[in-house]
mmCIF file with all atom_site columns, C-alpha atoms in Angstrom:
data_model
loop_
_atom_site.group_PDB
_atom_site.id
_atom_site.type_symbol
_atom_site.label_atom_id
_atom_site.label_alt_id
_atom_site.label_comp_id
_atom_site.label_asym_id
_atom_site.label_entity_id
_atom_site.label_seq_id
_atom_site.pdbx_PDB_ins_code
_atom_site.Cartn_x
_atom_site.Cartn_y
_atom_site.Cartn_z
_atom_site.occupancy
_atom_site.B_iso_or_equiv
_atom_site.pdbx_formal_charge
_atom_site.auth_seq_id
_atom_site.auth_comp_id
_atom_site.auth_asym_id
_atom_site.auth_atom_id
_atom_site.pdbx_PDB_model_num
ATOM 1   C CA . UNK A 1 1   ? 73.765 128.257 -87.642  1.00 88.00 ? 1   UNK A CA 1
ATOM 2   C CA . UNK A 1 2   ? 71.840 125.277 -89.380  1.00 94.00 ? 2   UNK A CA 1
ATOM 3   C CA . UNK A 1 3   ? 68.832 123.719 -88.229  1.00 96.00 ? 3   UNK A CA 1
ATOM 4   C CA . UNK A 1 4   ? 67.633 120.188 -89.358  1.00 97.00 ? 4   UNK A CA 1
ATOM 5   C CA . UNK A 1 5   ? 64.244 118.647 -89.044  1.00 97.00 ? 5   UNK A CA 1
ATOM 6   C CA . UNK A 1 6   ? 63.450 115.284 -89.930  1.00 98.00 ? 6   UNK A CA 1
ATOM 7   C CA . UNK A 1 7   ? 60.230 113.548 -90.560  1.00 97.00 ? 7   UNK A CA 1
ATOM 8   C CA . UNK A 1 8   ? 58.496 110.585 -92.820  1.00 98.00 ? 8   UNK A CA 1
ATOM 9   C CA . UNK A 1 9   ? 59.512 107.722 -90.388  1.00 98.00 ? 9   UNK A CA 1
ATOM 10  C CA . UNK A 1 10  ? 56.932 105.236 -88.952  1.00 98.00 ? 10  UNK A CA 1
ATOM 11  C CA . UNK A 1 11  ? 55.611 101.820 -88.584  1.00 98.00 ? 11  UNK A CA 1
ATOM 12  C CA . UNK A 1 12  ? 56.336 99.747  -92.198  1.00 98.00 ? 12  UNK A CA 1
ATOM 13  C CA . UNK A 1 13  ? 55.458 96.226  -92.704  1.00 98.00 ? 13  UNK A CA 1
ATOM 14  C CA . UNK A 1 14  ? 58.876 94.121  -94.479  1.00 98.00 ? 14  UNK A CA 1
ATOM 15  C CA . UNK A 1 15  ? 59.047 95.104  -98.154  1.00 98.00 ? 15  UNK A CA 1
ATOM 16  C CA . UNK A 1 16  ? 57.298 98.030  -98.055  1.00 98.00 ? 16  UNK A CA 1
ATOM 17  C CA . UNK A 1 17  ? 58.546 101.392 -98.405  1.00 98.00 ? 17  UNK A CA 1
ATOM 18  C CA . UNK A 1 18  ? 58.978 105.070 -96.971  1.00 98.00 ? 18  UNK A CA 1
ATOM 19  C CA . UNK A 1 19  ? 60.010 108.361 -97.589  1.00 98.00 ? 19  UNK A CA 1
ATOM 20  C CA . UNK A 1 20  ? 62.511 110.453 -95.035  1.00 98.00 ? 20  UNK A CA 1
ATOM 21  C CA . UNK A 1 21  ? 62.425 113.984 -95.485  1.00 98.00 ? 21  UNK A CA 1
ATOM 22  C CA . UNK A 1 22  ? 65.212 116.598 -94.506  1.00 97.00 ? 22  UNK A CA 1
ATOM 23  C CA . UNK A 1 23  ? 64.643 120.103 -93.947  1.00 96.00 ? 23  UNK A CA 1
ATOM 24  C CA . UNK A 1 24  ? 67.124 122.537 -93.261  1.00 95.00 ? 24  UNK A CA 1
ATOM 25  C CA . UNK A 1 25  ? 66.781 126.149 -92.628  1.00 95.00 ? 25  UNK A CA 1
ATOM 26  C CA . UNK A 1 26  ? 68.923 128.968 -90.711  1.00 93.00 ? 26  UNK A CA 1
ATOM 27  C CA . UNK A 1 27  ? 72.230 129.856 -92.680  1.00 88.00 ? 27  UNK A CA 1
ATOM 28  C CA . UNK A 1 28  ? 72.324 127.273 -95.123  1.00 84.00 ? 28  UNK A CA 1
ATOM 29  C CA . UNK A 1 29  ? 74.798 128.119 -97.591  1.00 82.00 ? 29  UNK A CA 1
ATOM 30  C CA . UNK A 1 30  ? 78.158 126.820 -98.246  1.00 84.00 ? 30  UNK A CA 1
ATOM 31  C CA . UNK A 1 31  ? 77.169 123.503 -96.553  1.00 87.00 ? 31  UNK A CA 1
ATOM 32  C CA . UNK A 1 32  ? 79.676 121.143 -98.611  1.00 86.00 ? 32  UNK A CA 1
ATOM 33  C CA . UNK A 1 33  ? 77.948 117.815 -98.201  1.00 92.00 ? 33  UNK A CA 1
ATOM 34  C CA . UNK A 1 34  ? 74.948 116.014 -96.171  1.00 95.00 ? 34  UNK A CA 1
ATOM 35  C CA . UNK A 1 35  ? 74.269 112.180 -94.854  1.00 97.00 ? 35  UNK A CA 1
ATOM 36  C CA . UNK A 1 36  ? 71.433 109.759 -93.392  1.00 98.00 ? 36  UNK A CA 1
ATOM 37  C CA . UNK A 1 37  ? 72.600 108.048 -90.631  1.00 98.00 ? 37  UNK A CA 1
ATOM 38  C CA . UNK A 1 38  ? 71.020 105.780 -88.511  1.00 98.00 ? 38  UNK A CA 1
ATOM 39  C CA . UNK A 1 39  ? 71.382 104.290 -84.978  1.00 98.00 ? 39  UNK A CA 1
ATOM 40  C CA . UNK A 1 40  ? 69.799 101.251 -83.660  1.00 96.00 ? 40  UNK A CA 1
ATOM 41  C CA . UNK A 1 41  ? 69.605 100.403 -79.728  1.00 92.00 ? 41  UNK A CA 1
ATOM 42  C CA . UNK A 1 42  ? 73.490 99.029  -79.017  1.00 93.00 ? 42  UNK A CA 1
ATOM 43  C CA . UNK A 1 43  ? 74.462 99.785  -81.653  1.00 94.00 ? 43  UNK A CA 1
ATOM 44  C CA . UNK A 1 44  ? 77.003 102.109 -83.048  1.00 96.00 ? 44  UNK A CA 1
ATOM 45  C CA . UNK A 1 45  ? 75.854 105.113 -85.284  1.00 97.00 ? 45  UNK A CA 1
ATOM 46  C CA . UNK A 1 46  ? 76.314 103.948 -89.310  1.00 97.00 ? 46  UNK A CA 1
ATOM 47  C CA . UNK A 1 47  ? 76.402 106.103 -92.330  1.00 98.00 ? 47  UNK A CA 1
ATOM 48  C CA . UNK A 1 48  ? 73.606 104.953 -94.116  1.00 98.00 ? 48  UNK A CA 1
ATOM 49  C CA . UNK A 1 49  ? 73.588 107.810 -97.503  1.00 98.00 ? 49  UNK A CA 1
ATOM 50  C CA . UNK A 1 50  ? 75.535 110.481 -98.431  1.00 97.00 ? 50  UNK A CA 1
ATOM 51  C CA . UNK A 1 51  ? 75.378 112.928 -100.933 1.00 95.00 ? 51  UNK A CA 1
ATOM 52  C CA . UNK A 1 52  ? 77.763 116.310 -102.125 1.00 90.00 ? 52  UNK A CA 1
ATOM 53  C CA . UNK A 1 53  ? 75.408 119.114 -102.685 1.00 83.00 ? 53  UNK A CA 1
ATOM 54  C CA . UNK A 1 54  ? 78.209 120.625 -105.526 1.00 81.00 ? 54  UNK A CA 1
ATOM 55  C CA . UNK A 1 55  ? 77.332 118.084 -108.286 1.00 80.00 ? 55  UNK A CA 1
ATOM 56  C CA . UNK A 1 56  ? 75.369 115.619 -106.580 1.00 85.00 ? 56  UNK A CA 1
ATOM 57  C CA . UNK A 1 57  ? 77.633 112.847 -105.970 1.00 94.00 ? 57  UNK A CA 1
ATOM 58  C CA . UNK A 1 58  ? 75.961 110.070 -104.093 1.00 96.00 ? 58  UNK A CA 1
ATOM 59  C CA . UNK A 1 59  ? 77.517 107.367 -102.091 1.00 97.00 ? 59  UNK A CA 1
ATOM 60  C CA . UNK A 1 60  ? 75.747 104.230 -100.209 1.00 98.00 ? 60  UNK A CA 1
ATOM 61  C CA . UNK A 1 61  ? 76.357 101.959 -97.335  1.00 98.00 ? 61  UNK A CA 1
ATOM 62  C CA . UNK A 1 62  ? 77.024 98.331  -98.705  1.00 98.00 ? 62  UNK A CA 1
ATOM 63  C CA . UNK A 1 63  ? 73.245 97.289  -96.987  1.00 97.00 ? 63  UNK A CA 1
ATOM 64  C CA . UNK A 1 64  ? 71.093 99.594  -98.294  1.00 98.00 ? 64  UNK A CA 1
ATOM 65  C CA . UNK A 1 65  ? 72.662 99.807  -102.154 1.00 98.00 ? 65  UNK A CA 1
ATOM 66  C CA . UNK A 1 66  ? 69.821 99.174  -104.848 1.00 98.00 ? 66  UNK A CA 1
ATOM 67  C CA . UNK A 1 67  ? 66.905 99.603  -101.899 1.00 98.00 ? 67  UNK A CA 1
ATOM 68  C CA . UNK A 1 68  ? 67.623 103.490 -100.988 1.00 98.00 ? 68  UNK A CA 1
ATOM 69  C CA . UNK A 1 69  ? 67.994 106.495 -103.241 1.00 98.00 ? 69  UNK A CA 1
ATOM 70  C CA . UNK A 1 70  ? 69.542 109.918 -101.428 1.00 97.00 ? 70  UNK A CA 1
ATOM 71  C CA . UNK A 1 71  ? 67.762 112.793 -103.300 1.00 95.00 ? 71  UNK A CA 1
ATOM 72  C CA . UNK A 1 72  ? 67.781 116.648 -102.941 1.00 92.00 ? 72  UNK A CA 1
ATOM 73  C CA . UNK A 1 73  ? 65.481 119.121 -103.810 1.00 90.00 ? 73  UNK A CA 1
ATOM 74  C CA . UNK A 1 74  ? 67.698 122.831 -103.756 1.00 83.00 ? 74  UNK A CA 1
ATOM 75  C CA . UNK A 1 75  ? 64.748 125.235 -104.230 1.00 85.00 ? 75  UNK A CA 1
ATOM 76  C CA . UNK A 1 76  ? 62.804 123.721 -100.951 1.00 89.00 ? 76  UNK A CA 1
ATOM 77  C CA . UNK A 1 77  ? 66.202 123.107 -98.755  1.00 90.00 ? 77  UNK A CA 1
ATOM 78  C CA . UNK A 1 78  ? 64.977 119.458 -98.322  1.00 94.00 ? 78  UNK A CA 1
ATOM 79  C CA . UNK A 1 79  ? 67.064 116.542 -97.955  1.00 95.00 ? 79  UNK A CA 1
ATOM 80  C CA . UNK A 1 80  ? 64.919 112.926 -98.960  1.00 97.00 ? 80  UNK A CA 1
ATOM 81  C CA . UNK A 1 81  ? 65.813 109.029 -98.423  1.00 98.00 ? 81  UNK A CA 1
ATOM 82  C CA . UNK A 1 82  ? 64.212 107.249 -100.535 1.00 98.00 ? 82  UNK A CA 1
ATOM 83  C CA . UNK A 1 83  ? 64.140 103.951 -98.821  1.00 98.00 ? 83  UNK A CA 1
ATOM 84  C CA . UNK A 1 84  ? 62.432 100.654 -100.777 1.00 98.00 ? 84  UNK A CA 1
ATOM 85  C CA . UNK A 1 85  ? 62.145 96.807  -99.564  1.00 98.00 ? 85  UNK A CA 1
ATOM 86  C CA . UNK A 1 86  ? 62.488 97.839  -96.478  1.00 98.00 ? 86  UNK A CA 1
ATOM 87  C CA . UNK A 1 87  ? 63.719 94.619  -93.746  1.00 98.00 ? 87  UNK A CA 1
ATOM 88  C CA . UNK A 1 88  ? 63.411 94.172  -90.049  1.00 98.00 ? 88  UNK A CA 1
ATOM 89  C CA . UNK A 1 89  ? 67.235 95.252  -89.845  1.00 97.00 ? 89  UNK A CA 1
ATOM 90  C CA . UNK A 1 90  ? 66.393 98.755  -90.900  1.00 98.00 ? 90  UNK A CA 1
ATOM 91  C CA . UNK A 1 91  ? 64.822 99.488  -87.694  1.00 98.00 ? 91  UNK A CA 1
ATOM 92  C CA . UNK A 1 92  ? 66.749 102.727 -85.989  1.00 98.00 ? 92  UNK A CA 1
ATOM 93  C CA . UNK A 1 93  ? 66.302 106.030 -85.424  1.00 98.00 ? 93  UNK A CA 1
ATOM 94  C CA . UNK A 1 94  ? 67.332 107.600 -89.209  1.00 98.00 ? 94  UNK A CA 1
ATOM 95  C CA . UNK A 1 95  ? 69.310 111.170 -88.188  1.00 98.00 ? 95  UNK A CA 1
ATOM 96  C CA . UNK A 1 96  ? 70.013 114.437 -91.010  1.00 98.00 ? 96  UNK A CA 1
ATOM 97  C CA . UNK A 1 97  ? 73.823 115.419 -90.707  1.00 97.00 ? 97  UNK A CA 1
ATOM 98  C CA . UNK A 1 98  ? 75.166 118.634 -92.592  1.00 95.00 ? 98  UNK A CA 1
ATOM 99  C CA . UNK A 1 99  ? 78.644 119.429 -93.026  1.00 93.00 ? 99  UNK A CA 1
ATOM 100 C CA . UNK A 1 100 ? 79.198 123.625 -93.389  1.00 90.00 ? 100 UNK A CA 1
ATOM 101 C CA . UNK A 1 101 ? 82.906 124.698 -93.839  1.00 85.00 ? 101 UNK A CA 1
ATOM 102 C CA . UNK A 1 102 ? 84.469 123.494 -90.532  1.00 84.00 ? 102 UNK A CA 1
ATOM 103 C CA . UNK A 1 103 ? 80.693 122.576 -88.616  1.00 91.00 ? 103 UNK A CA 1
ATOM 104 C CA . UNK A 1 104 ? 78.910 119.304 -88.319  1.00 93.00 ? 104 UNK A CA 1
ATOM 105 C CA . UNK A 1 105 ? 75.210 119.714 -87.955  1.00 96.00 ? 105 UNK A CA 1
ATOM 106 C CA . UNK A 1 106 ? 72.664 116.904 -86.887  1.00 97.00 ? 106 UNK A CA 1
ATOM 107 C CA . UNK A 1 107 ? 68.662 116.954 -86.928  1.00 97.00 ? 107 UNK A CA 1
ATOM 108 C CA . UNK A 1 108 ? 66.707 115.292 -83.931  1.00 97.00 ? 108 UNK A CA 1
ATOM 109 C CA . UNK A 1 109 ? 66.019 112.260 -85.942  1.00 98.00 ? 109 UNK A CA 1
ATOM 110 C CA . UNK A 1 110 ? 62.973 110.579 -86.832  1.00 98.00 ? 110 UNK A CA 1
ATOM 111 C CA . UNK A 1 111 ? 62.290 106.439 -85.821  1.00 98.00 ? 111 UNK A CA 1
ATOM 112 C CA . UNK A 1 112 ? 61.820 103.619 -88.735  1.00 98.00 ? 112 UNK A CA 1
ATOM 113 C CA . UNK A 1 113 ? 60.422 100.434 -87.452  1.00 98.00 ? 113 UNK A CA 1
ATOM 114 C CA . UNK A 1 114 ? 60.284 97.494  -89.967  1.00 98.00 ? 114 UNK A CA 1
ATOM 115 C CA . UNK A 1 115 ? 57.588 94.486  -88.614  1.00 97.00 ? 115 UNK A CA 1
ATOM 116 C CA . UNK A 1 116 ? 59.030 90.880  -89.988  1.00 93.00 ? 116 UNK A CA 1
#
């Protein structure tokens, strides 16, 4: 079992910045891979970040490349999203997934509003 707690989101004025932090805890080894995603009212979930935690492979949704950075930090279990010139469109609720062997694990999520 894998628990994921999120935190770091709040109120941001357009072009500023914030920091989303990831924390995982429980039986965390052997998880293969974990994501930001984020989920706006009506609209449909979207992979925002993800990154493989064997190597540290990073991949970006086309809207966010150049403004957020996926980052890890092994020795404190911690998951970050880095997340610079921020825009109005970036306002959702920003969730933790972690993929372990055959499980799919998801944190509570944590909301991002961006004021124009």
């Amino acid at each position: 079992q894998v628990q994921l707690v999120e935190s770091g989101g709040g109120l941001v004025q357009a072009g500023g910045s914030l920091r989303l932090s990831c924390t995982a805890s429980g039986s965390i080894f052997s998880i293969n891979r974990m994501r930001w995603y984020r989920q706006a009212p009506g609209k449909q979930r979207e992979l925002v970040a993800a990154v493989i935690t064997d190597g540290g492979s990073t991949t970006y949704a086309d809207s966010v490349k150049g403004r957020f950075t996926i980052s890890r930090d092994n020795a404190k279990s911690t998951l970050y999203l880095q997340m610079n010139s921020l825009k109005p469109e970036d306002t959702a609720v920003y969730l933790c997934n972690a993929l372990q062997r055959y499980k799919d694990y998801w944190g509570q999520g944590t909301q991002v509003t961006v004021s124009s």
